[in-house]
PDB file of C-alpha atoms in Angstrom:
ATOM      1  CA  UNK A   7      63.214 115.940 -77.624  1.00  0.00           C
ATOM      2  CA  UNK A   8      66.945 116.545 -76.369  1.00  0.00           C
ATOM      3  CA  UNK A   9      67.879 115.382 -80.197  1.00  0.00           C
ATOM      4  CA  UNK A  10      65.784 118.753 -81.583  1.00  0.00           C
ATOM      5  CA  UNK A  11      66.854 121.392 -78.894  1.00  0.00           C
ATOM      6  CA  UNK A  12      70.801 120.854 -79.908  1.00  0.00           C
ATOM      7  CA  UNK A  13      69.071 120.930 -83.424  1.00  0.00           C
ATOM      8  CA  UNK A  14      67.675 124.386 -83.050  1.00  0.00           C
ATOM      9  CA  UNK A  15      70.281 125.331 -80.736  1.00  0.00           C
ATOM     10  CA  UNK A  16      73.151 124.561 -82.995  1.00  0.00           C
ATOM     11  CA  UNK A  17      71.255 126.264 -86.582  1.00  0.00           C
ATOM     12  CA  UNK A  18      70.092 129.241 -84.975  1.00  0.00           C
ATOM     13  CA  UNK A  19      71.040 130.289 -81.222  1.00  0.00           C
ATOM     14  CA  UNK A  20      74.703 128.994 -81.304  1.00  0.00           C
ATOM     15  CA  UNK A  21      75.010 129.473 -85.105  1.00  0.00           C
ATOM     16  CA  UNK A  22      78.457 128.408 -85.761  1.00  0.00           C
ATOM     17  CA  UNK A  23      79.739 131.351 -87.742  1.00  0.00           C
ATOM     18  CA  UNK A  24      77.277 134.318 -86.301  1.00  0.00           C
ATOM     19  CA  UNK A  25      77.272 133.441 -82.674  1.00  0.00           C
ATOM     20  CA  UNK A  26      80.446 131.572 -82.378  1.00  0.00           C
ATOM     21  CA  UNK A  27      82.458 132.865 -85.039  1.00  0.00           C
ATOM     22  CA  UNK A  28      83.784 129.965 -86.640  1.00  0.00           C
ATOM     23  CA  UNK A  29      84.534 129.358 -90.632  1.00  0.00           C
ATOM     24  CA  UNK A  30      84.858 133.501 -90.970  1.00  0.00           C
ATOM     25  CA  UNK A  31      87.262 132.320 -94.374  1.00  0.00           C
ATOM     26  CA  UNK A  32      84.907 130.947 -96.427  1.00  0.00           C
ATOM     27  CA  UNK A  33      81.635 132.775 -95.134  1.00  0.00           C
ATOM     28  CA  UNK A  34      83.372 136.019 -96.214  1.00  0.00           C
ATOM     29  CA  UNK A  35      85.321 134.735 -99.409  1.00  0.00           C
ATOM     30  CA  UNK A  36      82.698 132.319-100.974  1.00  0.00           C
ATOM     31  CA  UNK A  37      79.584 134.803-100.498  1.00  0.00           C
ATOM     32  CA  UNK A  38      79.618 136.404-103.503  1.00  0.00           C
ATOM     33  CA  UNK A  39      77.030 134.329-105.444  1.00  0.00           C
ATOM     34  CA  UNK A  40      74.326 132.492-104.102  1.00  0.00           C
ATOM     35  CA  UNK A  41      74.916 129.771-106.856  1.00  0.00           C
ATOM     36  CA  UNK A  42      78.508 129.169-105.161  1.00  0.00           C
ATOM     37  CA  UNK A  43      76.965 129.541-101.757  1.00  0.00           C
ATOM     38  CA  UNK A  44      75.095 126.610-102.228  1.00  0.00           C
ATOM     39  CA  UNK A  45      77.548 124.420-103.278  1.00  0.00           C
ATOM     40  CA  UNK A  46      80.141 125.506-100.726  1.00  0.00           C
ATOM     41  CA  UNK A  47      77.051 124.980 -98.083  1.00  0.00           C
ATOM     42  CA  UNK A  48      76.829 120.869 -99.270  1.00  0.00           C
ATOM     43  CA  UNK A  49      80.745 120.472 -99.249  1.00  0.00           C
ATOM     44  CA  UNK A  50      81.240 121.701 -95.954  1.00  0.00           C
ATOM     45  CA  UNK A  51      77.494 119.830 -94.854  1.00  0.00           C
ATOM     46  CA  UNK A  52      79.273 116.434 -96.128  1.00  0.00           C
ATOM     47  CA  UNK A  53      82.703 117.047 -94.639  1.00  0.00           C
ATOM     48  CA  UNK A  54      81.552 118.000 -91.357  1.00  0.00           C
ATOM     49  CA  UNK A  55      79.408 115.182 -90.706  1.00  0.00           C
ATOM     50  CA  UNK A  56      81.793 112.436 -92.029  1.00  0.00           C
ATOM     51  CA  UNK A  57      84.434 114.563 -90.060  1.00  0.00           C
ATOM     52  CA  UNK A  58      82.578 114.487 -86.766  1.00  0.00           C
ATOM     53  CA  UNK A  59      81.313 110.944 -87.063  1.00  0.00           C
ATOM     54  CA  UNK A  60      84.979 109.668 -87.970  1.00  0.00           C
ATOM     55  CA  UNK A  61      87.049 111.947 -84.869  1.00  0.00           C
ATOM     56  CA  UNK A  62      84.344 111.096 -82.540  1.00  0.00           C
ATOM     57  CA  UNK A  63      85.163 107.130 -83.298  1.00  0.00           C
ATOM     58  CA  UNK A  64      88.849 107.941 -83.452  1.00  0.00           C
ATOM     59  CA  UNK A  65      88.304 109.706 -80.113  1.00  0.00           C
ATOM     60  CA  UNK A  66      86.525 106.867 -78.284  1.00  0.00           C
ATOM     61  CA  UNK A  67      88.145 103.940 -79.277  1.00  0.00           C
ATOM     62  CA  UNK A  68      91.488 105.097 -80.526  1.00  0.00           C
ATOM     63  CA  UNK A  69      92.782 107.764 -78.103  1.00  0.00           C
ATOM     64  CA  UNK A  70      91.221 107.817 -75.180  1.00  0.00           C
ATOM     65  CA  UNK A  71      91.496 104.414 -74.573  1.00  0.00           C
ATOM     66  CA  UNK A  72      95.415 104.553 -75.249  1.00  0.00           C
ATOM     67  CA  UNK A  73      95.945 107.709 -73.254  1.00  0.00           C
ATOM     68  CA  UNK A  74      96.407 109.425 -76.294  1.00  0.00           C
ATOM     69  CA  UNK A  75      93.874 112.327 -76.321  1.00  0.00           C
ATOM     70  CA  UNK A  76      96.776 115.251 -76.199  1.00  0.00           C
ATOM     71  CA  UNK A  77      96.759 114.386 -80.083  1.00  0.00           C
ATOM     72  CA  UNK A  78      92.950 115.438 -80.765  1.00  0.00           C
ATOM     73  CA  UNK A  79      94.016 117.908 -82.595  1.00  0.00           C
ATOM     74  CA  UNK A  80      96.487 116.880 -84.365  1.00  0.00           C
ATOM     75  CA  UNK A  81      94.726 113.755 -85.210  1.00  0.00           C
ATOM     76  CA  UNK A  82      91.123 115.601 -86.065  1.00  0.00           C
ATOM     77  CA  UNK A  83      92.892 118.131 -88.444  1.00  0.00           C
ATOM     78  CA  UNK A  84      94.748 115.116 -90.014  1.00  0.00           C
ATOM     79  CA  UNK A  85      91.325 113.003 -90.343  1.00  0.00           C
ATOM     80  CA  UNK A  86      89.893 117.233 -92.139  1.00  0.00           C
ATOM     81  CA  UNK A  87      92.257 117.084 -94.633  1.00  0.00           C
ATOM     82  CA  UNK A  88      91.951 113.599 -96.004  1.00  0.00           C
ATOM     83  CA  UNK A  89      88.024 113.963 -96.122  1.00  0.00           C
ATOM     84  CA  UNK A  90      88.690 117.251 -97.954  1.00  0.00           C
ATOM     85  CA  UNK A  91      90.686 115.737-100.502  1.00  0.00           C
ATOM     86  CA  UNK A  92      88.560 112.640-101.021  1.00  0.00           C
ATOM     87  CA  UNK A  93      85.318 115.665-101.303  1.00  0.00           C
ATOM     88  CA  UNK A  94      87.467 117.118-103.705  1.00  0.00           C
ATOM     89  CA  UNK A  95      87.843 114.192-105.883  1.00  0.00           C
ATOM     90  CA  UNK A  96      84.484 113.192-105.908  1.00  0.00           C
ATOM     91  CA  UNK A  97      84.010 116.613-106.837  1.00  0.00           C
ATOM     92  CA  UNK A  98      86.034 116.618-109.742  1.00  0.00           C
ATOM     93  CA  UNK A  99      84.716 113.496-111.342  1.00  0.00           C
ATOM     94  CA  UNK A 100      80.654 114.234-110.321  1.00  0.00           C
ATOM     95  CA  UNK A 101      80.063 117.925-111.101  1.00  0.00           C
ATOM     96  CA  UNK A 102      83.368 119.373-112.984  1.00  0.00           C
ATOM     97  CA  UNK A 103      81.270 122.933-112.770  1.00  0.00           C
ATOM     98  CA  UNK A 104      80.896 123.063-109.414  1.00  0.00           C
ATOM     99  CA  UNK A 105      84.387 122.055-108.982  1.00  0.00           C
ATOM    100  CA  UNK A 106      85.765 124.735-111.139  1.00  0.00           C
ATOM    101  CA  UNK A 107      83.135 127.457-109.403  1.00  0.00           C
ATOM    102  CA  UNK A 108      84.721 126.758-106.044  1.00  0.00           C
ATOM    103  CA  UNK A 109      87.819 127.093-107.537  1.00  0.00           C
ATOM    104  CA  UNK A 110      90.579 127.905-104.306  1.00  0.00           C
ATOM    105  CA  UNK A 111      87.791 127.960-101.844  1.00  0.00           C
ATOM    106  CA  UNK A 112      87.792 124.187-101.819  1.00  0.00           C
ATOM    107  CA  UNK A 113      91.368 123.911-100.258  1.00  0.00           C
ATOM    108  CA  UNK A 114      89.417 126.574 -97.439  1.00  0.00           C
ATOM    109  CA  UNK A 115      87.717 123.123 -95.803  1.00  0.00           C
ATOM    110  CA  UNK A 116      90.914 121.955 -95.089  1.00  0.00           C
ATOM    111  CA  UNK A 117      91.537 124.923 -93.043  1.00  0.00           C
ATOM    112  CA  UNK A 118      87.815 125.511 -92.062  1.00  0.00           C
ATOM    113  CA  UNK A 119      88.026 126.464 -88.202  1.00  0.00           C
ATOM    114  CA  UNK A 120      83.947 125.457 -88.227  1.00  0.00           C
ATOM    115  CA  UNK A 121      84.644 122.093 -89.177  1.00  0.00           C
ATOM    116  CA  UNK A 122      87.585 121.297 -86.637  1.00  0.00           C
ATOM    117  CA  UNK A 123      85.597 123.395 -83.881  1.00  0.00           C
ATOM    118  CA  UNK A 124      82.569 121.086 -84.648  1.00  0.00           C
ATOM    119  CA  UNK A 125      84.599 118.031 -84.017  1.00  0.00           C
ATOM    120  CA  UNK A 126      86.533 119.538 -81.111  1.00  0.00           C
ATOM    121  CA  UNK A 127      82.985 120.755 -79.457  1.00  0.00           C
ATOM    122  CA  UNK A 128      80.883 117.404 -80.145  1.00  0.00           C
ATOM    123  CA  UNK A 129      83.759 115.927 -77.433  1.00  0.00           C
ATOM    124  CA  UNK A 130      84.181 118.695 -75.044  1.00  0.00           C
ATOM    125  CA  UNK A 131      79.825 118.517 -74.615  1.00  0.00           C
ATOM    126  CA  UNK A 132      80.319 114.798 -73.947  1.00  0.00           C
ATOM    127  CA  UNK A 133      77.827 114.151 -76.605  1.00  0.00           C
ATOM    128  CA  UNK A 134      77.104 110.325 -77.561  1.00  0.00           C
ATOM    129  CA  UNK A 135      77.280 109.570 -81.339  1.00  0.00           C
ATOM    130  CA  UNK A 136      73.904 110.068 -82.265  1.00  0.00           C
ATOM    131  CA  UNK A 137      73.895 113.528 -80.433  1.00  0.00           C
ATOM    132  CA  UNK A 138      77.536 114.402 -81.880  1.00  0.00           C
ATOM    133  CA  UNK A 139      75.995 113.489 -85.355  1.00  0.00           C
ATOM    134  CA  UNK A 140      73.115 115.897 -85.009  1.00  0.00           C
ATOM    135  CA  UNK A 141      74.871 118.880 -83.626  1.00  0.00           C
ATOM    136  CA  UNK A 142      77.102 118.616 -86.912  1.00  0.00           C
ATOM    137  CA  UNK A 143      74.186 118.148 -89.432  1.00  0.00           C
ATOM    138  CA  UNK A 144      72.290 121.190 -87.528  1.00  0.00           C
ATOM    139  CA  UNK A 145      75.786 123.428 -87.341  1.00  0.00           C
ATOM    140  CA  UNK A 146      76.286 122.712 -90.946  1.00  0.00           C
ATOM    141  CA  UNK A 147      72.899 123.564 -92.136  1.00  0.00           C
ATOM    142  CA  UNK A 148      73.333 126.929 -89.550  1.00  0.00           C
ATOM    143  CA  UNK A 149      76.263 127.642 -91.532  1.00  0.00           C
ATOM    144  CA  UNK A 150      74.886 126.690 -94.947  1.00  0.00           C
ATOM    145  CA  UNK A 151      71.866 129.304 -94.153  1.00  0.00           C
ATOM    146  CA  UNK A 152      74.458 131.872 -92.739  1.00  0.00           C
ATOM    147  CA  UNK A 153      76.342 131.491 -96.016  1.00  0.00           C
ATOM    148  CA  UNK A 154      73.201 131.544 -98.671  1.00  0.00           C
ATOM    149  CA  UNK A 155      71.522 134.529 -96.831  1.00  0.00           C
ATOM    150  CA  UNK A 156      74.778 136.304 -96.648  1.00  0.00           C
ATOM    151  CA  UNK A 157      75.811 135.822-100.468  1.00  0.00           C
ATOM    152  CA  UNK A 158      71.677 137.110-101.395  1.00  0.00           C
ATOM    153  CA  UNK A 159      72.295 140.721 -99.507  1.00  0.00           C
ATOM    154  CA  UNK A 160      75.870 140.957-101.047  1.00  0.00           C
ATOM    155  CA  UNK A 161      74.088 140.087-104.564  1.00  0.00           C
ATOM    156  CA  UNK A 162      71.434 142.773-103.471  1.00  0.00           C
ATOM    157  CA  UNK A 163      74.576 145.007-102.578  1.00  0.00           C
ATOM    158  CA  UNK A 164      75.458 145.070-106.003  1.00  0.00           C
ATOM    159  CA  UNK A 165      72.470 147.070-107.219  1.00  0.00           C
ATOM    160  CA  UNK A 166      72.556 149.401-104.165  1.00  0.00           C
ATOM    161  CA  UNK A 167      73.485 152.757-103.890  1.00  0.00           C
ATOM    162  CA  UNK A 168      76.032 152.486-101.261  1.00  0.00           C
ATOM    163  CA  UNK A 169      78.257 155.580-100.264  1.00  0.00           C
ATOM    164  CA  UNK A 170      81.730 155.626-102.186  1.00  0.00           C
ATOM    165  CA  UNK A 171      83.810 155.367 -98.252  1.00  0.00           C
ATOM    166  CA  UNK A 172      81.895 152.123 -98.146  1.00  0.00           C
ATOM    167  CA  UNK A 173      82.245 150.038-100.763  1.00  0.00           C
ATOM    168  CA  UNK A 174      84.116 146.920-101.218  1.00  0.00           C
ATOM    169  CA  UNK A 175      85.118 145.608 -97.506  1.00  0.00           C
ATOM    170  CA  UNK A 176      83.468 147.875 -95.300  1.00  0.00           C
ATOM    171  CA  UNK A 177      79.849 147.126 -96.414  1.00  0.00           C
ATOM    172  CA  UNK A 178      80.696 143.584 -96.210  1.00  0.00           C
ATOM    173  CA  UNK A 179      81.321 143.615 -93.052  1.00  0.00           C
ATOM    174  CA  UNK A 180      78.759 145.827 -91.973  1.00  0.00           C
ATOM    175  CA  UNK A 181      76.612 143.408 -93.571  1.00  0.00           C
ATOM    176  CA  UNK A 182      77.810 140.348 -91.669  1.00  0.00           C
ATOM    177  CA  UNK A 183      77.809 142.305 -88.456  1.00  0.00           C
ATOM    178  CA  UNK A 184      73.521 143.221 -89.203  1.00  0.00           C
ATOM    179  CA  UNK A 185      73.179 139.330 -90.052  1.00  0.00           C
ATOM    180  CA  UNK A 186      74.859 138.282 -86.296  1.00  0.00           C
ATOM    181  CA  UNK A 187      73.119 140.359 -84.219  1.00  0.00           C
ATOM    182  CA  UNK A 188      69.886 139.502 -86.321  1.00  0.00           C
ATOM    183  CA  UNK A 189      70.414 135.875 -85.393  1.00  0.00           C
ATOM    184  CA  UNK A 190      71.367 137.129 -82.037  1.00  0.00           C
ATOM    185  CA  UNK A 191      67.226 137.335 -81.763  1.00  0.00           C
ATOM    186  CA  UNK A 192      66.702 133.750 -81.200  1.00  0.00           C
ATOM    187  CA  UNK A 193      69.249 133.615 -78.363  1.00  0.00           C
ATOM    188  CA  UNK A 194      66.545 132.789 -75.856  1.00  0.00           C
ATOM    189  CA  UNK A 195      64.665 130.764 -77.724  1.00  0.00           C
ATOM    190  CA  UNK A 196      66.620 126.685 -76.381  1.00  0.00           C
ATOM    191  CA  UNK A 197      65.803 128.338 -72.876  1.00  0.00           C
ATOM    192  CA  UNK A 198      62.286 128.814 -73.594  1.00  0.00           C
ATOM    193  CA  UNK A 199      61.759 125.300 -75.407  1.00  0.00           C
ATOM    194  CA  UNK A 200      63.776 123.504 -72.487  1.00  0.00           C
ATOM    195  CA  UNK A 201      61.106 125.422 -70.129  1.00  0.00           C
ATOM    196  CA  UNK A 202      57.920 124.347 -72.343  1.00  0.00           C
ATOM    197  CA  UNK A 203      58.746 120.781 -72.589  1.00  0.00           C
ATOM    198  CA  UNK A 204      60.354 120.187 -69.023  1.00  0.00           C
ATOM    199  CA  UNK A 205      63.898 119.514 -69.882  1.00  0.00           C
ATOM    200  CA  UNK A 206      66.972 119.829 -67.484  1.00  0.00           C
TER     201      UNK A 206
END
């Protein structure tokens, strides 16, 4: 039961980009189409996983037990960028069209604060592996969501009749700022399932 709370906890309570405010870069420059949305969702779904399942072993068994753990982050954002480029690859070989449609956003993984943050976080909550590996399959799906609902009101944006002051930016982030505090709605809801099934 633990396993689902940091499940729902991490998709909707502590989303990772609308309650914690991580991975701004690509939520705000790969929302224009939902099409792109999706893809950039799976990308940064497969990197963060690998990522957090591959720091968390470095972590344990590499610097920790050497005394090494004031290089976390170098050594996490090291680990990032060679997962990025092997995604990239793959990419590139698999599905040329959805490597052309994320275009420069691609690179944005590699400097993807939510991906780092998940790997950083997984450690600081003293997770276990199996924990660690579900709080970054339910933070990338919370971002994924974040990302596809996000690009399907900018799409809707397009056909709206928004005031001339407003357009471009500012409705954007209007937009993003009505999405948080919509999200902000579930904030009590871990509390209330950690009540209902008698967890500490």
């Amino acid at each position: 039961m633990e396993y689902l709370l940091i499940f729902i906890a991490a998709i909707f309570v502590n989303n990772i980009v609308l309650s914690q405010f991580l991975g701004i870069c690509p939520f705000l420059g790969v929302s224009q189409k939902v099409s792109t949305s999706l893809g950039m969702s799976a990308a940064v779904a497969f990197v963060m996983v690998l990522a957090t399942l591959v720091t968390w072993c470095i972590q344990m068994f590499v610097l920790v037990p050497f005394g090494l753990e004031f290089l976390q982050t170098l050594a996490f954002i090291l680990v990032i960028a060679s997962l990025v480029q092997m995604v990239e690859i793959i990419l590139k070989k698999v599905s040329p069209p959805l490597y052309q449609a994320l275009g420069v956003f691609l690179p944005l993984i590699t400097t993807n604060c939510a991906v780092l943050g998940v790997a950083i976080l997984v450690i600081q909550k003293d997770y276990n592996l199996l924990m660690s590996l579900d709080y970054a399959l339910a933070s990338a799906l919370g971002f994924g969501i974040a990302l596809i609902l996000f690009a399907g009101l900018r799409e809707q944006l397009e056909y709206a009749n928004v005031p001339k002051g407003m357009k471009g930016v500012s409705i954007t982030l209007i937009t993003a700022s009505l999405l948080s505090l919509a999200f902000m709605g579930f904030s009590g809801v871990d509390g209330g399932l950690k009540q209902l099934f008698g967890i500490e």
